[in-house]
C-alpha positions as a LaTeX table, in Angstrom:
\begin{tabular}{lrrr}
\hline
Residue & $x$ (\AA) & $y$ (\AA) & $z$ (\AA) \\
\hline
Unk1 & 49.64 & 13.20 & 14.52 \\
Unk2 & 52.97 & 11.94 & 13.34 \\
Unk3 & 55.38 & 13.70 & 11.34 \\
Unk4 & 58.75 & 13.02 & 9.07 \\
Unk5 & 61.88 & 12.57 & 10.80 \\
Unk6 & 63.72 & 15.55 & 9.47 \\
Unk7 & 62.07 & 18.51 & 10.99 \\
Unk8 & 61.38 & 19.64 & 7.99 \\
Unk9 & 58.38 & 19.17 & 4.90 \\
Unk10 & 59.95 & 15.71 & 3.89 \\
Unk11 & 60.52 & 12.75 & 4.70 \\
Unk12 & 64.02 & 10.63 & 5.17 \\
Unk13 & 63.39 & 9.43 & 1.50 \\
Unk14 & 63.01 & 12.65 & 0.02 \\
Unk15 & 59.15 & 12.26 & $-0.60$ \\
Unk16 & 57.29 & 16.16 & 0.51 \\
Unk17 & 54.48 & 15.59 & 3.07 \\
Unk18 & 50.81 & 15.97 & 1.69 \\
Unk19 & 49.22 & 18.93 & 2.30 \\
Unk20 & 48.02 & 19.55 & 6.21 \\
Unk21 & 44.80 & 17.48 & 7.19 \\
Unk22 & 41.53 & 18.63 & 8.42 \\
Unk23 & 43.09 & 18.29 & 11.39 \\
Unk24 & 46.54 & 20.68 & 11.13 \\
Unk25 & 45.97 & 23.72 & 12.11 \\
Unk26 & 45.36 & 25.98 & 8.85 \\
Unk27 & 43.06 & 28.42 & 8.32 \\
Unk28 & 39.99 & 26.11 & 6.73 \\
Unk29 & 39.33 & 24.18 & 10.00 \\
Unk30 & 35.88 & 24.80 & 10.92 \\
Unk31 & 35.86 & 26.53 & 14.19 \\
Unk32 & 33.32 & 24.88 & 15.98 \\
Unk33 & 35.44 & 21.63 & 15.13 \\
Unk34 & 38.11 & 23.85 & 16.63 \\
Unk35 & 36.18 & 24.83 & 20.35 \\
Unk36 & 35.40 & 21.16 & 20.23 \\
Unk37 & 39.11 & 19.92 & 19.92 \\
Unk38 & 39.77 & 22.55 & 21.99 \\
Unk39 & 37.33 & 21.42 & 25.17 \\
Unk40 & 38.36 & 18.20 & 25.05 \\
Unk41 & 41.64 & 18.44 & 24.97 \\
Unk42 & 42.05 & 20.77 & 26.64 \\
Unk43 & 44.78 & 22.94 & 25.42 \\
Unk44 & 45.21 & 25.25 & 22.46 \\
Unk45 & 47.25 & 23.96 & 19.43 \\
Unk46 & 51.05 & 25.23 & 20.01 \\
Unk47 & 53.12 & 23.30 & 18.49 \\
Unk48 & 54.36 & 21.69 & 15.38 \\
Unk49 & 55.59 & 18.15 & 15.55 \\
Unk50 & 59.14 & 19.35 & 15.76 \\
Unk51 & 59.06 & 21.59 & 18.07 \\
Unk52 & 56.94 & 19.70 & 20.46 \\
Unk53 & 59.71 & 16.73 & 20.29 \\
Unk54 & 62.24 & 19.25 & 20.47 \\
Unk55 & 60.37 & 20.87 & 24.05 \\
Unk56 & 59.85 & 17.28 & 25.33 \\
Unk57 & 63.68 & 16.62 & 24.93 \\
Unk58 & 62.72 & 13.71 & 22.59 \\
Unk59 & 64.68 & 13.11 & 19.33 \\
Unk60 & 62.69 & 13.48 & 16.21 \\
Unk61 & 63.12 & 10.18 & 15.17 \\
Unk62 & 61.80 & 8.39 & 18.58 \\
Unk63 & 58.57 & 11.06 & 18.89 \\
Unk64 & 57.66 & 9.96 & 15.27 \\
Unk65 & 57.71 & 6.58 & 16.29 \\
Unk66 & 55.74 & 6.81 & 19.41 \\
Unk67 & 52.95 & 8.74 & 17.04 \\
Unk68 & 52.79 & 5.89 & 14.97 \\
Unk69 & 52.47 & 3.81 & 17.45 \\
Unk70 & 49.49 & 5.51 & 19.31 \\
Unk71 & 47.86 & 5.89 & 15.54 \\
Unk72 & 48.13 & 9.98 & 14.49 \\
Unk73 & 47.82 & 10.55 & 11.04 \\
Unk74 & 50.75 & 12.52 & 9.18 \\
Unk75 & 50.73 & 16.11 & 9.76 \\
Unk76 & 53.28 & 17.46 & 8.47 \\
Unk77 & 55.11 & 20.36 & 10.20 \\
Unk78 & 51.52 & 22.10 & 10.94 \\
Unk79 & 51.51 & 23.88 & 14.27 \\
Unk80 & 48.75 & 21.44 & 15.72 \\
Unk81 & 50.32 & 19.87 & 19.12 \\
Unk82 & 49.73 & 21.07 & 22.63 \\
Unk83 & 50.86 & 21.23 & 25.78 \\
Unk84 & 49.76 & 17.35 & 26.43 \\
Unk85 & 51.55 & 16.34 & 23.48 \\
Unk86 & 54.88 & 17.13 & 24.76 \\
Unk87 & 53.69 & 15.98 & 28.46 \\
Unk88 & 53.02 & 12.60 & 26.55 \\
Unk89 & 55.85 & 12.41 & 24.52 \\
Unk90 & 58.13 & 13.32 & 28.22 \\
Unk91 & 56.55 & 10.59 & 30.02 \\
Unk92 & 57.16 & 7.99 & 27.66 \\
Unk93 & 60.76 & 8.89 & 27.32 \\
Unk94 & 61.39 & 9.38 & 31.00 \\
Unk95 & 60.25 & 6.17 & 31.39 \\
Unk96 & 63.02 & 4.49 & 28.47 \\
Unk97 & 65.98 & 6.76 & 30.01 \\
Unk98 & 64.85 & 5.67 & 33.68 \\
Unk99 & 65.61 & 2.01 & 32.18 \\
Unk100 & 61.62 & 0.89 & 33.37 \\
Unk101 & 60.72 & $-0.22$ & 30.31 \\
Unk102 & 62.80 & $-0.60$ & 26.25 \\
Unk103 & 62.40 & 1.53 & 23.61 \\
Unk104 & 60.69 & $-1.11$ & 21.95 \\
Unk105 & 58.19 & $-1.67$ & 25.33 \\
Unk106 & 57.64 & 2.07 & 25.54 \\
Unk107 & 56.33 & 1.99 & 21.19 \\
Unk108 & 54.32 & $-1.13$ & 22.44 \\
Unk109 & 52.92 & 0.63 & 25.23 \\
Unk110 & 52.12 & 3.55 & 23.04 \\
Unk111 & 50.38 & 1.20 & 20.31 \\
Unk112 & 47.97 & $-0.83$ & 22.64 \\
Unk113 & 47.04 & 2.21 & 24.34 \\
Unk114 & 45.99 & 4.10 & 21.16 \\
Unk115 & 44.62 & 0.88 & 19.66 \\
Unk116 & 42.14 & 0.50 & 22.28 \\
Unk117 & 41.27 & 3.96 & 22.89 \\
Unk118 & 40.85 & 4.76 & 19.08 \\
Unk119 & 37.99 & 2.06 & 18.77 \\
Unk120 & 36.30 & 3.14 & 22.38 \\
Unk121 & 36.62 & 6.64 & 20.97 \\
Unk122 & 34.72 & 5.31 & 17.45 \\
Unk123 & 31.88 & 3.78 & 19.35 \\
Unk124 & 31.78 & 6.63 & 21.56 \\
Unk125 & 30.96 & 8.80 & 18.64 \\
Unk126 & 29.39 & 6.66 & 16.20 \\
Unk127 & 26.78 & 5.29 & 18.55 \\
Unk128 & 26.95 & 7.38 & 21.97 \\
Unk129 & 26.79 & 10.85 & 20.57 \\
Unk130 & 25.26 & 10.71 & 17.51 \\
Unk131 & 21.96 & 9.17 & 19.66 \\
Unk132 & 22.11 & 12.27 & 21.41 \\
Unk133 & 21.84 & 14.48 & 19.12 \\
Unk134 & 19.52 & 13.17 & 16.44 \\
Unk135 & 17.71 & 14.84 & 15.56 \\
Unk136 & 19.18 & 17.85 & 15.87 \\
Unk137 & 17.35 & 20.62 & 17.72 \\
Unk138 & 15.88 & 23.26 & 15.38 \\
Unk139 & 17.95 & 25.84 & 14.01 \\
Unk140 & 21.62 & 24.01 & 15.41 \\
Unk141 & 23.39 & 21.71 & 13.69 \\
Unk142 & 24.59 & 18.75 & 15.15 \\
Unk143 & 28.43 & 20.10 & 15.70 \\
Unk144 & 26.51 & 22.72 & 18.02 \\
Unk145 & 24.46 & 20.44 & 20.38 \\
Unk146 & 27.12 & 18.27 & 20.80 \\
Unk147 & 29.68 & 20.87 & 22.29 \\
Unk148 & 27.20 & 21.13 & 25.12 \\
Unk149 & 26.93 & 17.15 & 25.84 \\
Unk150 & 30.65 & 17.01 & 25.52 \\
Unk151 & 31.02 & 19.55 & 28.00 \\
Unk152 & 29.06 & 18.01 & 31.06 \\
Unk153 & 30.31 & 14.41 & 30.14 \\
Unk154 & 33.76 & 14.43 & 29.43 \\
Unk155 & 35.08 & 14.45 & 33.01 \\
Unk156 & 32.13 & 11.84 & 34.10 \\
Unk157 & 33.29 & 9.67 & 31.17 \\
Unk158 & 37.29 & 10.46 & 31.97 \\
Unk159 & 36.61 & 9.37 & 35.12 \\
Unk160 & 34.44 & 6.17 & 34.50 \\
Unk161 & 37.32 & 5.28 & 31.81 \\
Unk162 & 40.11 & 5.13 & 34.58 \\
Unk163 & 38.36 & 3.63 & 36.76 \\
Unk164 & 37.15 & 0.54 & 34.44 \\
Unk165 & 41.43 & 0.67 & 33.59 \\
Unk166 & 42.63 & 0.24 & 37.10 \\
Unk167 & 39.77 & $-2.52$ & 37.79 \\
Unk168 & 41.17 & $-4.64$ & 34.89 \\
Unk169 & 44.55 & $-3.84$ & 35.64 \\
Unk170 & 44.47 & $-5.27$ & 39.07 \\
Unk171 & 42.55 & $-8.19$ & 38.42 \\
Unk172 & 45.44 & $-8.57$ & 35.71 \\
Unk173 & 48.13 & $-8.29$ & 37.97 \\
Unk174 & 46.54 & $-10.53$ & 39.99 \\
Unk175 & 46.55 & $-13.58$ & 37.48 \\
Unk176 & 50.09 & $-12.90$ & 37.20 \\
Unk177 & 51.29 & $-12.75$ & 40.67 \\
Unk178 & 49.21 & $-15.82$ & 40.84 \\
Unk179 & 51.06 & $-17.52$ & 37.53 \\
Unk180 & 53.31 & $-20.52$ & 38.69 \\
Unk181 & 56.65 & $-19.48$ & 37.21 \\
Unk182 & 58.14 & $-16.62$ & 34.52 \\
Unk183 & 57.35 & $-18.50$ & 31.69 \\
Unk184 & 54.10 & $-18.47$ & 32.06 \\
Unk185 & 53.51 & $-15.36$ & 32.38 \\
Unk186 & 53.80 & $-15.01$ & 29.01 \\
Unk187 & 52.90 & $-18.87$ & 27.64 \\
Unk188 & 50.44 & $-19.72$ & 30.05 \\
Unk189 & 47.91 & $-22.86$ & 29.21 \\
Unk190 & 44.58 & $-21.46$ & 28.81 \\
Unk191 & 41.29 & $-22.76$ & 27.78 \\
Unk192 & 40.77 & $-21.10$ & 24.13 \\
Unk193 & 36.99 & $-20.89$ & 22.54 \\
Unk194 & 35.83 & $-19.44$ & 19.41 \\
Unk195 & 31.39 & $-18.98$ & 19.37 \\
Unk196 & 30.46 & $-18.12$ & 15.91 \\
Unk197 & 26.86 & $-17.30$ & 14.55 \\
Unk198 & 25.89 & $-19.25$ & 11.66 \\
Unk199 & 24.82 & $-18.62$ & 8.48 \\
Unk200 & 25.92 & $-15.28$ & 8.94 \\
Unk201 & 27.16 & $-14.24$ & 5.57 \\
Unk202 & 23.73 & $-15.54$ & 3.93 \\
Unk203 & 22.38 & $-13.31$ & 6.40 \\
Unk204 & 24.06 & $-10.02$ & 5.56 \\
Unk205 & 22.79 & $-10.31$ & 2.10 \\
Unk206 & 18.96 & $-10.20$ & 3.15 \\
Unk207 & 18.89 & $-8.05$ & 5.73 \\
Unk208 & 19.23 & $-4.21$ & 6.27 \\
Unk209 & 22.54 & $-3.08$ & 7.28 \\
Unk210 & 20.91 & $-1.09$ & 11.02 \\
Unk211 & 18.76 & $-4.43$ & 11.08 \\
Unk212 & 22.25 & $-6.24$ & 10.46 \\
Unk213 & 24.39 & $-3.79$ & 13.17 \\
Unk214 & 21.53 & $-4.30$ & 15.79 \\
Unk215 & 21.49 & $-8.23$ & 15.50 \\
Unk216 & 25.84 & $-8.12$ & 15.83 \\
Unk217 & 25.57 & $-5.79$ & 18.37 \\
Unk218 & 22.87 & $-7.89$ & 20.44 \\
Unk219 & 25.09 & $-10.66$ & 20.18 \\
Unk220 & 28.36 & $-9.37$ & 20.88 \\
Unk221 & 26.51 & $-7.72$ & 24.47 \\
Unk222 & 25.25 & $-11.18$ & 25.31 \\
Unk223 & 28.57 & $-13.02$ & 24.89 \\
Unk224 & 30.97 & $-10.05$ & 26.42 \\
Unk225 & 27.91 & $-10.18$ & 29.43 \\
Unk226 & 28.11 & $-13.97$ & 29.93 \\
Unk227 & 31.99 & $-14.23$ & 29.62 \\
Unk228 & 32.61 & $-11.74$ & 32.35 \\
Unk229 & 29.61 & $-13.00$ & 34.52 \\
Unk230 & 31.20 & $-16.50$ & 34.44 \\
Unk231 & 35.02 & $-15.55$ & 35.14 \\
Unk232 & 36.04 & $-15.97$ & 31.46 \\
Unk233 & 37.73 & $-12.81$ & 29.60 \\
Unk234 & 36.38 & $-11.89$ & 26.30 \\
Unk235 & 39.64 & $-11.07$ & 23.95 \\
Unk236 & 37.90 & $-9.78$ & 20.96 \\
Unk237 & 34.69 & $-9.69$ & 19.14 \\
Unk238 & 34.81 & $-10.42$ & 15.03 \\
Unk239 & 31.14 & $-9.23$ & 13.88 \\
Unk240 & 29.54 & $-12.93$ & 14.06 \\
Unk241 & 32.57 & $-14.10$ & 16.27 \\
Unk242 & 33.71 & $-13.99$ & 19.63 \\
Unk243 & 36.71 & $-15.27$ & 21.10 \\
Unk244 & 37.32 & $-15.65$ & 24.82 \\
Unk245 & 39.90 & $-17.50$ & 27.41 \\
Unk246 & 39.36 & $-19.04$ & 30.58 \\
Unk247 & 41.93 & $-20.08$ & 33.13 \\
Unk248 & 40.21 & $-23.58$ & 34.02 \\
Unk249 & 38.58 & $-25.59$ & 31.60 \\
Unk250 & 35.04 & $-26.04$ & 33.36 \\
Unk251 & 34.74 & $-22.31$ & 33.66 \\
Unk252 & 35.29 & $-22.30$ & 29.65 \\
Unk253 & 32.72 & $-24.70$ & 29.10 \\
Unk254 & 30.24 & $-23.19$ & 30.90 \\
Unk255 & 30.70 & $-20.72$ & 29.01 \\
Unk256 & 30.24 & $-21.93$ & 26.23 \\
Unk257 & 27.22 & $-24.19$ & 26.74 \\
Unk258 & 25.35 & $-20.97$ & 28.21 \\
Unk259 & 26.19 & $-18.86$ & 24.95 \\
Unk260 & 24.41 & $-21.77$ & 22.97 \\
Unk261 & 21.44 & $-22.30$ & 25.61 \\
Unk262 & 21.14 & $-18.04$ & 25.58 \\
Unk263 & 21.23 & $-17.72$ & 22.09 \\
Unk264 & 18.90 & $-20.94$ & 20.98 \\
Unk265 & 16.22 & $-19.18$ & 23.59 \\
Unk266 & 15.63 & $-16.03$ & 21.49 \\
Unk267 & 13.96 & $-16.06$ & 18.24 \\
Unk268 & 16.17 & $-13.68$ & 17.01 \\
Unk269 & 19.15 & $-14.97$ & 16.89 \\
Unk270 & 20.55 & $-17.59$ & 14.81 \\
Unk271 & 22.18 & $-20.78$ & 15.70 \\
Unk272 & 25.53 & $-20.62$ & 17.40 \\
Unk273 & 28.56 & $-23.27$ & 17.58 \\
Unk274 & 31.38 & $-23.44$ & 20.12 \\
Unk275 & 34.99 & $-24.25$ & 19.61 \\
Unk276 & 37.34 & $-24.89$ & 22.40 \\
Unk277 & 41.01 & $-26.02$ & 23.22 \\
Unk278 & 43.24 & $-26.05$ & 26.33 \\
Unk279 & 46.78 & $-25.59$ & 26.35 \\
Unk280 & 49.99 & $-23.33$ & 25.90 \\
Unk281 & 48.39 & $-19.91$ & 25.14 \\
Unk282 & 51.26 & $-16.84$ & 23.81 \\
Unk283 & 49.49 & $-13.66$ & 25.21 \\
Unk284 & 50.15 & $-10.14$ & 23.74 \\
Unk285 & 49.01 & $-6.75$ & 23.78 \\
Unk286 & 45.59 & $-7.94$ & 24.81 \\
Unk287 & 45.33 & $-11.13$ & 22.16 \\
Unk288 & 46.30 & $-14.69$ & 22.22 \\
Unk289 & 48.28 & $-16.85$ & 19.74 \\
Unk290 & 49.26 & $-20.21$ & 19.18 \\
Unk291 & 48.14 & $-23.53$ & 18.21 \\
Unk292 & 45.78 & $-23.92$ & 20.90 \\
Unk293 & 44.18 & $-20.47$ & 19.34 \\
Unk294 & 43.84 & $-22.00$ & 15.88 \\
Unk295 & 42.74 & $-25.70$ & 17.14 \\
Unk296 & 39.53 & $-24.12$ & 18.83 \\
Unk297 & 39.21 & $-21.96$ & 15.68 \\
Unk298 & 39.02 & $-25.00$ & 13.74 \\
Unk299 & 37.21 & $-26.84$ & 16.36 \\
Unk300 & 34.28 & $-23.67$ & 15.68 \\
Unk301 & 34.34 & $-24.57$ & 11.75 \\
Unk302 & 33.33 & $-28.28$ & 11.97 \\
Unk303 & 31.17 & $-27.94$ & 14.99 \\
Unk304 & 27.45 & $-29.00$ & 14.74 \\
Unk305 & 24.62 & $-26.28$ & 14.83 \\
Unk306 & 23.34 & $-25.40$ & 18.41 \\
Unk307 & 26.76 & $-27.54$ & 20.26 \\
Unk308 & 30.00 & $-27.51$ & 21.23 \\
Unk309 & 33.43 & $-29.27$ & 20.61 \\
Unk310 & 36.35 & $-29.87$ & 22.34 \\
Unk311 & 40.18 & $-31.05$ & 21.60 \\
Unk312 & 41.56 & $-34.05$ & 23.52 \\
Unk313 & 43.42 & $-31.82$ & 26.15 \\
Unk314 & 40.00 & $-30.18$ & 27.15 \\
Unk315 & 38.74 & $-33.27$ & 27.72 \\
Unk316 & 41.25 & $-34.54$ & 29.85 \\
Unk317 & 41.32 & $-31.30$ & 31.67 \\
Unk318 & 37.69 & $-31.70$ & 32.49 \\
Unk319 & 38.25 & $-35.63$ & 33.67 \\
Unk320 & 40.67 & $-34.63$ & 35.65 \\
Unk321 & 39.41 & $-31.80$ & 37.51 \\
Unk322 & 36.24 & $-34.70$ & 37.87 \\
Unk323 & 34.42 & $-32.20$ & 36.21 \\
Unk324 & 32.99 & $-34.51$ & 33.42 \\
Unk325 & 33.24 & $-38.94$ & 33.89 \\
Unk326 & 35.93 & $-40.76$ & 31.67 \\
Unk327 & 32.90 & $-42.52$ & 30.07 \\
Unk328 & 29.23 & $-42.38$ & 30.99 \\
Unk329 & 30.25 & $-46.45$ & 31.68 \\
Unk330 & 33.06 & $-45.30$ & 34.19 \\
Unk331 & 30.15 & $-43.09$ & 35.80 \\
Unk332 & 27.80 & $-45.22$ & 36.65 \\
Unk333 & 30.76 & $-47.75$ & 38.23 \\
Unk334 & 31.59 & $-44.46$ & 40.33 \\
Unk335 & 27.66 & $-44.43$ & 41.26 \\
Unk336 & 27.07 & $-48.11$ & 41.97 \\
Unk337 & 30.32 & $-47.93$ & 43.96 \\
Unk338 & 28.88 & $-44.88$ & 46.14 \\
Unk339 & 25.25 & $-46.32$ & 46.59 \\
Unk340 & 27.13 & $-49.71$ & 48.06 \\
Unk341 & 29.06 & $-47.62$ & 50.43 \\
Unk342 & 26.18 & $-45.36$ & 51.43 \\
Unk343 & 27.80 & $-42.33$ & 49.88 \\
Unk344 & 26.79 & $-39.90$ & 47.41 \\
Unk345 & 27.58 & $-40.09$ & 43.67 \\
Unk346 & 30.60 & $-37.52$ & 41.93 \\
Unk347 & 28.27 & $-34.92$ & 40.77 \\
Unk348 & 30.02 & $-34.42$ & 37.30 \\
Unk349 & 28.97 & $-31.05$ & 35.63 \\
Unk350 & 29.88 & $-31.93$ & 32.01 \\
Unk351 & 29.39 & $-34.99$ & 30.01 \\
Unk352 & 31.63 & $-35.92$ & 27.01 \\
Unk353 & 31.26 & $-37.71$ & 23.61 \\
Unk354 & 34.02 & $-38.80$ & 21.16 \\
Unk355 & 33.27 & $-38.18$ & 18.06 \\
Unk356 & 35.02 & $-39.60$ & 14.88 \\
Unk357 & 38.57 & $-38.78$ & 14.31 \\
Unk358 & 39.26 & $-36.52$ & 11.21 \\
Unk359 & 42.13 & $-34.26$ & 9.52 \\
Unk360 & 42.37 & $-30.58$ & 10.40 \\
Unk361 & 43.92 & $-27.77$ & 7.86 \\
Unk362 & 47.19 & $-27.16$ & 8.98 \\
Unk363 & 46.74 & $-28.95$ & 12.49 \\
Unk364 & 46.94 & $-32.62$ & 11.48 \\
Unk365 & 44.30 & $-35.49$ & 12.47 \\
Unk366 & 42.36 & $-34.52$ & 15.16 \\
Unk367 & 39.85 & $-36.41$ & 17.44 \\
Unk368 & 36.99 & $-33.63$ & 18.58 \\
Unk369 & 34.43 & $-34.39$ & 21.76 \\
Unk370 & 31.55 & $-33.47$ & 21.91 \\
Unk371 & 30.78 & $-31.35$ & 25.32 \\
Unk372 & 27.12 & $-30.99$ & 26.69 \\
Unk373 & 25.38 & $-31.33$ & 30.41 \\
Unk374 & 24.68 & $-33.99$ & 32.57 \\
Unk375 & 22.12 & $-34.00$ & 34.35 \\
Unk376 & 21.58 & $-34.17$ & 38.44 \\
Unk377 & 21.40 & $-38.03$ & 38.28 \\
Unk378 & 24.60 & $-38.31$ & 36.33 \\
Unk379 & 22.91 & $-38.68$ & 32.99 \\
Unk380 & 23.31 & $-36.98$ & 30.13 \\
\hline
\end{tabular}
């Protein structure tokens, strides 16, 4: 719901705004769409854009810019703003003038927020809604069952939905508090993997797209379900593409040797490969950036069907945490060693395999390992 600057039907360049969306306030709006809007936000439409920056004590300028940010379309100067608008626009300015966060924070704030809430919104929609009420019942149209379902689960959902927030946000905090220093709070060494499905352009152009949307969908549940079961965090999902982080490397690979095991078990699906690299991670708004980011990217590309590859750092990160052997030669030492003494064997998890050395785009030469199991008795 953003508006010009000026208070007025144009912008600061002189350009007039377009005429008022389906969603300003004239007389056209449907008014079912209207009851709707209505229920769940609960509040009337009020204000236009200037008056509602004017009532929050916000400048013009800095309430257009925390619209933006939160991802309103242009409205012009149509009375379509309520009483939570200003509330909104008050909060995030109290908290600039009380000096708790920037102006720049607060606009960052208000982006990631209405980032993430515009796609849960989408899905909710799309997929949630529109299952409930197809078909519609006879004689209503969709717009009409749907006020009904809206109206016994918004607060259910509203309160699921903060709930779910302040159960990430403390396990956030808590990697944090736990973080060794400042810096790393913000470049902290991660382990970085990329799990892409293969083949998957080929397949978009044989099968149907609900066929298509079922088989991403399937895939994306498995992944996000096996990252958070295993400690990792799923960043974002990319259609045939998942990328995740892990604070310790032997949590990543686990990971990602389950996502290949799980997906090579069901008929369905097709082959996966696994990408991963360890190292200074730059974290922000959610995502993660850097060359360790675009190493395990790479890593993905070149990676055989049905396995998964490594960097160098991983694989010292694994050795070191005696996660995985030096060598499979260095094992067995470590074994025969044991058995003289009358002591049990390291029980590595991992084993490792170097594979040939060989350029990268934009990353230089690179020597990749190949990571798979070992089994109980220290073989691979």
């Amino acid at each position: 719901m953003t508006v010009d600057d000026t208070g007025s039907g144009a912008d600061g360049d002189g350009r007039v705004d377009p005429e008022p969306g389906p969603d300003s306030g004239d007389s056209g709006d449907d008014p079912l769409a209207l009851r709707l809007e209505g229920l769940i936000l609960g509040a009337e439409r009020r204000y236009t854009p200037f008056q509602a920056a004017r009532s929050a004590g916000v400048s013009m300028e800095l309430a257009s810019r925390f619209w933006r940010a939160m991802g309103f379309a242009d409205i012009g100067q149509a009375k379509a703003l309520t009483e939570a608008d200003v509330l909104a626009l008050r909060r995030l300015a109290g908290l600039v003038e009380a000096g708790l966060l920037s102006e720049a924070m607060a606009v960052q704030v208000a982006r990631s927020t209405g980032q993430t809430t515009a796609r849960l919104a989408e899905w909710q929609i799309d997929s949630f809604l529109e299952g409930l009420t197809e078909p519609p019942e006879p004689g209503m149209t969709r717009t009409e069952v749907t006020y009904p379902i809206v109206e016994l689960l918004l607060p259910e959902l509203q309160e699921f939905l903060v709930y779910v927030w302040r159960r990430q946000l403390a396990a956030s905090a808590g990697r944090v508090v736990q973080a060794g220093d400042d810096e790393e709070m913000v470049d902290r060494r991660l382990a970085v993997g990329f799990a892409d499905l293969v083949g998957f352009t080929r397949l978009t152009r044989r099968m149907e797209e609900e066929e298509l949307g079922e088989l991403v969908e399937a895939f994306e549940t498995t992944a996000a379900d096996l990252v958070a079961a295993r400690g990792g965090r799923l960043i974002k999902t990319l259609g045939d593409e998942v990328l995740y982080a892990a604070d310790d490397a032997g949590t990543a690979a686990e990971i990602a040797l389950l996502l290949v095991e799980t997906m090579a078990n069901d008929a369905t699906m097709p082959e996966l490969r696994v990408g991963i690299a360890f190292g200074t991670v730059t974290t922000r708004m959610g995502d993660v950036f850097g060359t360790t980011v675009n190493l395990a990217s790479r890593l993905t590309s070149i990676a055989p069907r049905d396995a998964v590859l490594v960097d160098t750092a991983f694989a010292e990160e694994l050795i070191r945490t005696r996660d995985a052997p030096a060598s499979e030669a260095a094992a067995a030492e470590e074994a025969a060693a044991a058995e003289k003494e009358g002591e049990e064997p390291p029980a590595y998890r991992f084993a490792l395999q170097p594979m040939w050395q060989r350029p990268v785009r934009g990353l230089g030469v690179v020597e990749p390992w190949l990571l798979s199991r070992r089994g109980t008795g220290g073989e691979s």
